[in-house]
Amino acid sequence: MPPRRRRRPLPPLPVLAPGQLLDWTDRAHWSDRAAPCRYCERLTHLRDEQGQPAHKACAEEDGARRGVQAARAYRSGRTQA
Ligand SMILES: [Zn+2]
């Protein structure tokens, strides 16, 4: 019987730095009308990719959190269809 192959250890999860993840320099991310951020409810003129009011830092923090959750789910085999 051939020797059992060992799995290589997975690389560590990336460290995501809020403030450096999204590029919102396009004017589509700006509105003249301030509205409550979808995450923290403080007023903002910024808009996310879906046009919803959001601070860039809040959106980056949410994206980082979702990325870590997805990576953990993938590693544990608990991904959703
Ligand atoms: Zn916010």
JSON list of C-alpha atoms and ligand atoms in Angstrom, two decimals:
[
{"chain": "A", "resi": 1, "resn": "MET", "atom": "CA", "xyz": [0.00, 0.00, 0.00]},
{"chain": "A", "resi": 2, "resn": "PRO", "atom": "CA", "xyz": [1.43, 3.42, -0.97]},
{"chain": "A", "resi": 3, "resn": "PRO", "atom": "CA", "xyz": [2.12, 5.85, 1.86]},
{"chain": "A", "resi": 4, "resn": "ARG", "atom": "CA", "xyz": [-0.74, 8.14, 2.70]},
{"chain": "A", "resi": 5, "resn": "ARG", "atom": "CA", "xyz": [-0.24, 11.65, 1.37]},
{"chain": "A", "resi": 6, "resn": "ARG", "atom": "CA", "xyz": [-0.33, 14.39, 3.93]},
{"chain": "A", "resi": 7, "resn": "ARG", "atom": "CA", "xyz": [-2.21, 17.58, 3.33]},
{"chain": "A", "resi": 8, "resn": "ARG", "atom": "CA", "xyz": [-0.10, 20.67, 3.06]},
{"chain": "A", "resi": 9, "resn": "PRO", "atom": "CA", "xyz": [-0.97, 23.24, 5.75]},
{"chain": "A", "resi": 10, "resn": "LEU", "atom": "CA", "xyz": [-3.10, 26.08, 4.48]},
{"chain": "A", "resi": 11, "resn": "PRO", "atom": "CA", "xyz": [-1.49, 29.52, 4.32]},
{"chain": "A", "resi": 12, "resn": "PRO", "atom": "CA", "xyz": [-2.55, 31.98, 7.01]},
{"chain": "A", "resi": 13, "resn": "LEU", "atom": "CA", "xyz": [-5.56, 34.19, 6.36]},
{"chain": "A", "resi": 14, "resn": "PRO", "atom": "CA", "xyz": [-4.59, 37.55, 4.83]},
{"chain": "A", "resi": 15, "resn": "VAL", "atom": "CA", "xyz": [-4.57, 40.59, 7.05]},
{"chain": "A", "resi": 16, "resn": "LEU", "atom": "CA", "xyz": [-6.92, 43.12, 5.48]},
{"chain": "A", "resi": 17, "resn": "ALA", "atom": "CA", "xyz": [-6.17, 46.75, 6.20]},
{"chain": "A", "resi": 18, "resn": "PRO", "atom": "CA", "xyz": [-9.24, 49.02, 6.34]},
{"chain": "A", "resi": 19, "resn": "GLY", "atom": "CA", "xyz": [-8.68, 52.22, 4.40]},
{"chain": "A", "resi": 20, "resn": "GLN", "atom": "CA", "xyz": [-6.68, 50.54, 1.63]},
{"chain": "A", "resi": 21, "resn": "LEU", "atom": "CA", "xyz": [-9.11, 48.02, 0.20]},
{"chain": "A", "resi": 22, "resn": "LEU", "atom": "CA", "xyz": [-11.64, 49.92, -1.90]},
{"chain": "A", "resi": 23, "resn": "ASP", "atom": "CA", "xyz": [-11.07, 52.60, -4.51]},
{"chain": "A", "resi": 24, "resn": "TRP", "atom": "CA", "xyz": [-13.96, 55.03, -4.27]},
{"chain": "A", "resi": 25, "resn": "THR", "atom": "CA", "xyz": [-12.31, 57.89, -6.18]},
{"chain": "A", "resi": 26, "resn": "ASP", "atom": "CA", "xyz": [-14.92, 57.61, -8.96]},
{"chain": "A", "resi": 27, "resn": "ARG", "atom": "CA", "xyz": [-17.59, 60.31, -8.66]},
{"chain": "A", "resi": 28, "resn": "ALA", "atom": "CA", "xyz": [-20.26, 57.58, -8.69]},
{"chain": "A", "resi": 29, "resn": "HIS", "atom": "CA", "xyz": [-19.36, 57.04, -5.02]},
{"chain": "A", "resi": 30, "resn": "TRP", "atom": "CA", "xyz": [-20.30, 60.64, -4.11]},
{"chain": "A", "resi": 31, "resn": "SER", "atom": "CA", "xyz": [-23.70, 62.19, -3.57]},
{"chain": "A", "resi": 32, "resn": "ASP", "atom": "CA", "xyz": [-24.53, 65.83, -2.86]},
{"chain": "A", "resi": 33, "resn": "ARG", "atom": "CA", "xyz": [-27.16, 64.57, -0.43]},
{"chain": "A", "resi": 34, "resn": "ALA", "atom": "CA", "xyz": [-25.98, 63.26, 2.95]},
{"chain": "A", "resi": 35, "resn": "ALA", "atom": "CA", "xyz": [-27.77, 60.11, 4.12]},
{"chain": "A", "resi": 36, "resn": "PRO", "atom": "CA", "xyz": [-27.33, 57.66, 7.02]},
{"chain": "A", "resi": 37, "resn": "CYS", "atom": "CA", "xyz": [-24.60, 55.07, 6.48]},
{"chain": "A", "resi": 38, "resn": "ARG", "atom": "CA", "xyz": [-26.04, 51.58, 6.05]},
{"chain": "A", "resi": 39, "resn": "TYR", "atom": "CA", "xyz": [-23.60, 50.26, 8.66]},
{"chain": "A", "resi": 40, "resn": "CYS", "atom": "CA", "xyz": [-23.21, 52.91, 11.38]},
{"chain": "A", "resi": 41, "resn": "GLU", "atom": "CA", "xyz": [-26.12, 55.27, 10.61]},
{"chain": "A", "resi": 42, "resn": "ARG", "atom": "CA", "xyz": [-23.93, 58.40, 10.76]},
{"chain": "A", "resi": 43, "resn": "LEU", "atom": "CA", "xyz": [-24.46, 60.78, 7.86]},
{"chain": "A", "resi": 44, "resn": "THR", "atom": "CA", "xyz": [-22.31, 60.36, 4.78]},
{"chain": "A", "resi": 45, "resn": "HIS", "atom": "CA", "xyz": [-22.12, 61.65, 1.22]},
{"chain": "A", "resi": 46, "resn": "LEU", "atom": "CA", "xyz": [-20.43, 58.44, 0.06]},
{"chain": "A", "resi": 47, "resn": "ARG", "atom": "CA", "xyz": [-22.21, 55.62, -1.77]},
{"chain": "A", "resi": 48, "resn": "ASP", "atom": "CA", "xyz": [-21.18, 51.98, -2.06]},
{"chain": "A", "resi": 49, "resn": "GLU", "atom": "CA", "xyz": [-21.18, 49.80, -5.18]},
{"chain": "A", "resi": 50, "resn": "GLN", "atom": "CA", "xyz": [-24.97, 49.38, -4.96]},
{"chain": "A", "resi": 51, "resn": "GLY", "atom": "CA", "xyz": [-25.52, 53.12, -4.52]},
{"chain": "A", "resi": 52, "resn": "GLN", "atom": "CA", "xyz": [-26.37, 52.73, -0.83]},
{"chain": "A", "resi": 53, "resn": "PRO", "atom": "CA", "xyz": [-25.06, 55.34, 1.64]},
{"chain": "A", "resi": 54, "resn": "ALA", "atom": "CA", "xyz": [-21.94, 53.98, 3.32]},
{"chain": "A", "resi": 55, "resn": "HIS", "atom": "CA", "xyz": [-18.66, 55.21, 4.74]},
{"chain": "A", "resi": 56, "resn": "LYS", "atom": "CA", "xyz": [-15.69, 53.70, 2.92]},
{"chain": "A", "resi": 57, "resn": "ALA", "atom": "CA", "xyz": [-14.17, 52.52, 6.19]},
{"chain": "A", "resi": 58, "resn": "CYS", "atom": "CA", "xyz": [-17.47, 50.90, 7.22]},
{"chain": "A", "resi": 59, "resn": "ALA", "atom": "CA", "xyz": [-17.78, 49.11, 3.85]},
{"chain": "A", "resi": 60, "resn": "GLU", "atom": "CA", "xyz": [-14.17, 47.93, 4.05]},
{"chain": "A", "resi": 61, "resn": "GLU", "atom": "CA", "xyz": [-14.65, 46.63, 7.56]},
{"chain": "A", "resi": 62, "resn": "ASP", "atom": "CA", "xyz": [-17.77, 44.74, 6.46]},
{"chain": "A", "resi": 63, "resn": "GLY", "atom": "CA", "xyz": [-16.00, 43.34, 3.40]},
{"chain": "A", "resi": 64, "resn": "ALA", "atom": "CA", "xyz": [-13.05, 42.19, 5.49]},
{"chain": "A", "resi": 65, "resn": "ARG", "atom": "CA", "xyz": [-15.38, 40.53, 7.99]},
{"chain": "A", "resi": 66, "resn": "ARG", "atom": "CA", "xyz": [-17.25, 38.76, 5.19]},
{"chain": "A", "resi": 67, "resn": "GLY", "atom": "CA", "xyz": [-14.00, 37.63, 3.59]},
{"chain": "A", "resi": 68, "resn": "VAL", "atom": "CA", "xyz": [-12.74, 36.10, 6.81]},
{"chain": "A", "resi": 69, "resn": "GLN", "atom": "CA", "xyz": [-16.10, 34.38, 7.38]},
{"chain": "A", "resi": 70, "resn": "ALA", "atom": "CA", "xyz": [-16.09, 33.00, 3.82]},
{"chain": "A", "resi": 71, "resn": "ALA", "atom": "CA", "xyz": [-12.52, 31.73, 4.17]},
{"chain": "A", "resi": 72, "resn": "ARG", "atom": "CA", "xyz": [-13.35, 30.04, 7.46]},
{"chain": "A", "resi": 73, "resn": "ALA", "atom": "CA", "xyz": [-16.48, 28.47, 5.98]},
{"chain": "A", "resi": 74, "resn": "TYR", "atom": "CA", "xyz": [-14.51, 27.26, 2.96]},
{"chain": "A", "resi": 75, "resn": "ARG", "atom": "CA", "xyz": [-11.81, 25.73, 5.10]},
{"chain": "A", "resi": 76, "resn": "SER", "atom": "CA", "xyz": [-14.34, 23.99, 7.29]},
{"chain": "A", "resi": 77, "resn": "GLY", "atom": "CA", "xyz": [-16.38, 22.78, 4.30]},
{"chain": "A", "resi": 78, "resn": "ARG", "atom": "CA", "xyz": [-19.48, 24.68, 5.40]},
{"chain": "A", "resi": 79, "resn": "THR", "atom": "CA", "xyz": [-19.92, 26.75, 2.24]},
{"chain": "A", "resi": 80, "resn": "GLN", "atom": "CA", "xyz": [-23.42, 27.60, 1.06]},
{"chain": "A", "resi": 81, "resn": "ALA", "atom": "CA", "xyz": [-24.69, 26.93, -2.43]},
{"chain": "B", "resi": 1, "resn": "ZN", "atom": "ZN", "xyz": [-20.51, 54.26, 8.53]}
]
